[in-house]
Every structure is written in structure tokens, then in C-alpha cells.
Coordinates of C-alpha atoms in Angstrom, one line a residue:
M1 CA -18.2 -12.6 22.1
G2 CA -15.1 -11.2 20.3
C3 CA -16.9 -8.0 19.5
C4 CA -18.1 -7.5 23.0
T5 CA -14.6 -8.2 24.4
G6 CA -12.9 -5.8 22.0
R7 CA -15.5 -3.1 22.6
C8 CA -15.3 -3.4 26.3
T9 CA -11.5 -3.3 26.3
L10 CA -11.5 -0.3 24.0
I11 CA -14.0 1.5 26.2
F12 CA -11.8 0.9 29.2
L13 CA -8.7 2.1 27.4
C14 CA -10.4 5.3 26.2
S15 CA -11.6 5.9 29.7
L16 CA -8.0 5.6 31.0
Q17 CA -6.7 7.9 28.2
L18 CA -9.3 10.4 29.1
L19 CA -8.4 10.4 32.8
A20 CA -4.6 10.6 31.9
A21 CA -5.2 13.5 29.5
L22 CA -7.3 15.4 32.1
E23 CA -4.6 14.9 34.8
R24 CA -1.9 16.1 32.4
Q25 CA -4.0 19.1 31.3
I26 CA -4.4 20.3 34.9
F27 CA -0.6 20.4 35.5
D28 CA 0.1 21.9 32.1
F29 CA -2.3 24.7 32.9
L30 CA -0.5 25.3 36.2
G31 CA 2.8 25.5 34.3
F32 CA 1.4 27.7 31.5
Q33 CA 2.6 25.1 28.9
W34 CA 0.5 26.3 26.0
A35 CA 1.6 23.8 23.4
P36 CA 0.9 20.8 25.6
I37 CA -2.4 22.4 26.6
L38 CA -3.5 22.6 23.0
G39 CA -2.5 19.0 22.4
N40 CA -4.2 17.7 25.5
F41 CA -7.4 19.6 24.5
L42 CA -7.4 17.9 21.1
Q43 CA -6.7 14.5 22.7
I44 CA -9.6 14.9 25.1
I45 CA -12.0 15.7 22.2
V46 CA -10.9 12.8 20.0
V47 CA -10.9 10.3 22.9
I48 CA -14.5 11.3 23.7
L49 CA -15.3 10.9 20.0
G50 CA -13.7 7.4 19.9
L51 CA -15.5 6.4 23.1
F52 CA -18.8 7.5 21.6
G53 CA -18.1 5.7 18.4
T54 CA -17.3 2.5 20.3
I55 CA -20.4 2.6 22.4
Q56 CA -22.7 3.6 19.5
F57 CA -21.2 1.3 16.9
R58 CA -19.9 4.1 14.7
P59 CA -16.7 2.9 13.0
R60 CA -16.1 6.2 11.3
Y61 CA -15.5 7.9 14.7
I62 CA -13.2 5.1 15.6
V63 CA -11.2 5.7 12.4
V64 CA -10.8 9.3 13.4
Y65 CA -9.6 8.2 16.8
T66 CA -7.1 5.8 15.2
V67 CA -5.6 8.4 12.9
W68 CA -5.3 10.9 15.8
T69 CA -3.7 8.2 18.0
A70 CA -0.8 7.9 15.5
L71 CA -0.3 11.7 15.6
W72 CA -0.6 11.7 19.4
V73 CA 2.2 9.1 19.7
T74 CA 4.4 11.2 17.5
W75 CA 3.8 14.3 19.6
N76 CA 4.6 12.5 22.8
V77 CA 7.8 11.1 21.3
F78 CA 8.8 14.7 20.5
I79 CA 8.1 15.7 24.1
I80 CA 10.4 13.0 25.3
C81 CA 13.1 14.1 23.0
F82 CA 12.6 17.7 24.1
Y83 CA 13.0 17.1 27.8
L84 CA 15.9 14.6 27.3
E85 CA 17.5 17.1 24.9
V86 CA 17.8 14.7 22.0
G87 CA 18.7 16.0 18.6
G88 CA 19.8 19.5 19.6
L89 CA 16.6 20.2 21.5
S90 CA 16.8 22.0 24.8
K91 CA 14.4 22.0 27.7
E92 CA 15.5 25.5 28.7
T93 CA 13.9 27.0 25.6
D94 CA 10.4 28.6 25.5
L95 CA 9.1 26.2 22.9
M96 CA 6.4 24.7 25.0
T97 CA 5.0 28.2 25.7
F98 CA 5.1 29.3 22.1
N99 CA 7.8 31.8 23.2
I100 CA 5.1 33.8 25.0
S101 CA 6.5 33.5 28.5
M102 CA 9.4 32.0 30.4
H103 CA 7.4 29.5 32.3
R104 CA 8.6 26.0 32.7
S105 CA 7.0 22.7 33.7
W106 CA 5.0 22.8 36.9
W107 CA 7.0 19.8 38.1
R108 CA 10.2 21.8 38.1
E109 CA 9.3 23.5 41.3
H110 CA 6.7 21.2 42.7
G111 CA 8.0 17.7 42.1
P112 CA 8.2 15.0 44.8
G113 CA 10.4 16.1 47.7
C114 CA 11.2 19.5 46.1
I115 CA 11.8 22.4 48.5
R116 CA 11.0 25.8 46.8
R117 CA 12.7 28.9 48.2
V118 CA 12.4 32.5 47.0
V119 CA 15.8 34.2 47.1
R120 CA 15.9 38.0 46.7
P121 CA 19.1 39.3 45.2
S122 CA 21.4 41.4 47.3
A123 CA 23.4 42.9 44.5
P124 CA 22.9 46.6 43.9
G125 CA 21.1 47.9 40.8
I126 CA 18.5 45.1 40.8
L127 CA 14.8 45.9 41.4
D128 CA 13.5 45.0 44.8
D129 CA 10.5 43.1 43.4
Y130 CA 12.8 40.8 41.4
S131 CA 13.6 37.5 42.9
Y132 CA 15.1 34.1 42.2
V133 CA 13.5 30.7 42.9
S134 CA 15.8 28.0 44.4
V135 CA 14.6 24.4 44.2
T136 CA 16.4 21.7 46.1
G137 CA 15.8 18.2 47.4
C138 CA 13.8 16.8 44.5
I139 CA 13.6 13.1 44.5
I140 CA 13.2 13.0 40.7
D141 CA 14.0 15.7 38.3
F142 CA 11.1 17.4 36.5
Q143 CA 12.2 16.3 33.0
Y144 CA 11.9 12.6 34.0
L145 CA 8.4 13.2 35.3
E146 CA 7.5 14.7 32.0
V147 CA 9.0 11.8 30.2
I148 CA 7.1 9.3 32.4
H149 CA 3.8 11.1 31.6
S150 CA 4.6 11.0 27.8
A151 CA 5.6 7.3 28.1
I152 CA 2.3 6.4 29.7
Q153 CA 0.4 8.3 27.0
I154 CA 2.4 6.4 24.3
L155 CA 1.7 3.0 26.0
L156 CA -2.1 3.6 26.3
S157 CA -2.2 5.0 22.7
L158 CA -0.5 2.0 21.2
I159 CA -2.7 -0.5 22.9
G160 CA -5.8 1.7 22.0
F161 CA -4.6 1.8 18.4
V162 CA -4.4 -2.0 18.2
Y163 CA -7.9 -2.5 19.8
A164 CA -9.4 0.3 17.7
C165 CA -8.3 -1.5 14.5
Y166 CA -9.7 -4.7 15.8
V167 CA -13.0 -3.2 16.7
I168 CA -13.3 -1.5 13.3
S169 CA -12.7 -4.8 11.5
I170 CA -15.4 -6.5 13.6
F171 CA -17.9 -3.7 12.9
M172 CA -17.2 -3.9 9.2
E173 CA -17.7 -7.6 9.2
E174 CA -21.0 -7.3 11.0
E175 CA -22.2 -4.6 8.6
D176 CA -21.3 -6.9 5.6
S177 CA -23.1 -9.8 7.2
F178 CA -26.2 -7.7 7.9
D179 CA -26.3 -6.4 4.3
F180 CA -26.0 -10.0 3.0
I181 CA -28.8 -11.3 5.2
G182 CA -30.9 -8.3 4.3
G183 CA -30.4 -9.0 0.6
L184 CA -31.5 -12.6 1.0
D185 CA -34.5 -11.6 3.0
T186 CA -35.5 -9.1 0.3
Y187 CA -35.2 -11.7 -2.4
S188 CA -37.0 -14.4 -0.6
Y189 CA -39.9 -12.3 0.4
R190 CA -40.3 -10.8 -3.1
Q191 CA -43.7 -11.8 -4.5
P192 CA -43.8 -13.6 -7.8
P193 CA -45.2 -11.6 -10.7
Q194 CA -48.9 -12.0 -11.2
E195 CA -50.2 -13.5 -14.4
H196 CA -52.4 -11.4 -16.6
V197 CA -55.9 -12.8 -16.8
E198 CA -57.9 -12.1 -19.8
L199 CA -61.4 -11.0 -18.9
K200 CA -64.3 -11.7 -21.3
P201 CA -67.8 -10.1 -21.2
V202 CA -70.5 -12.5 -19.9
K203 CA -74.0 -12.3 -21.4
P204 CA -76.7 -12.0 -18.8
V205 CA -78.9 -15.0 -18.5
G206 CA -82.6 -14.3 -19.1
R207 CA -85.2 -15.2 -16.4
S208 CA -87.4 -18.1 -17.1
K209 CA -91.1 -17.4 -17.4

């Protein structure tokens, strides 16, 4: 019963993590956030691997999921520090795009209640196709939305880490018990050594006349 409960809970948590990673991947693609896109891609692969290992009783796959979960929590803590500008980090840098482009989070212009306006500069000497984007009326700033996404990922990962360790221990105990029972069965069904029987030639008996 404990194994079934732990497996079912871990399967449910992996499913939630997969949905959360897919949702985050979509919005990171829209914002051209290449570093989070790479991290989300690895997260999706490892979560699928952990889900497969849980369903198919493969503890090694769950171990890989457990190790990656620790790294995933560290990455999301870094994202929180990045958007809250902790430790000298700045959300205005191009770190999330690998300094390839100047794109920012998709939520910066499309958050709840945000009104996006394109303002063309009127100053002379500026190209006509150059424009500014003005965003007003946002109910919640984009950095806090990113922090909420990362916090949800951390929460799911920590719970998944605990249940993954529990399921691994259950699987290992079951494997040990199966090996023990198999060893007893092999010993009990082992046939005793046969005794050597000495054969002697027998003289044929003559027929009576």
C-alpha cells in the first residue's frame, strides 16, 4: 500500500511539473528567453524520464530525476534573485538571452491589465521605423510574475524530491526481498546429489532342458 501511494503521488507530481514546464516554455519562447528555454527543455526531458521510471519500476531513472531536481531548484532560486536584483544582479541585462538580443520577459508587455502602446519618437535624426513601447496599467509587475513561476517550480520540485527518495527506498527494499526469496527458492528446490551405484555384471541363467 505504501509503495502504491508513493508511486501514485510521484506520478501526479511529475504530471504537474510537466504541465508547469510546458506552460513556462511557451511564454519563454514568446519572450525569446533562451537560457530559460534551454532549462525548461531539460526539465521536460528529465521529468518524462522520472515519470517513466516511476511507472515502470526503474529506480535508476528516478535517481536521475532526483539529482536533476536539486539542480532545477538551484536554477529557479537564481532566477528569483535575478528578477528581484539580489546580489548585484539586474533584470535589465541580457543574461537570459545569452546577450544575443535585447528581448525581455513576455510578461513585461503582456501582463494582467497591461496596456501596450507603441510611441514613435518625434525628435529629429531618429529613423522613422524606430519606435518605443510604453506599458502602463499592469496589475502586477512582470518580475513578480516570473518570481511566482519560479516559486511554483521550486515547491513542486521539493515535494517531488521527497517522494522520489521515498519511492527509490521502497523499490530497493522490494528488490532485496525478491532476491532473498529467490535465493531461498533456489536452495529449497535444489535436488540432493545422487548416490553412485556400483553395477556388477550378472551371469545369464541357462535354460532348463
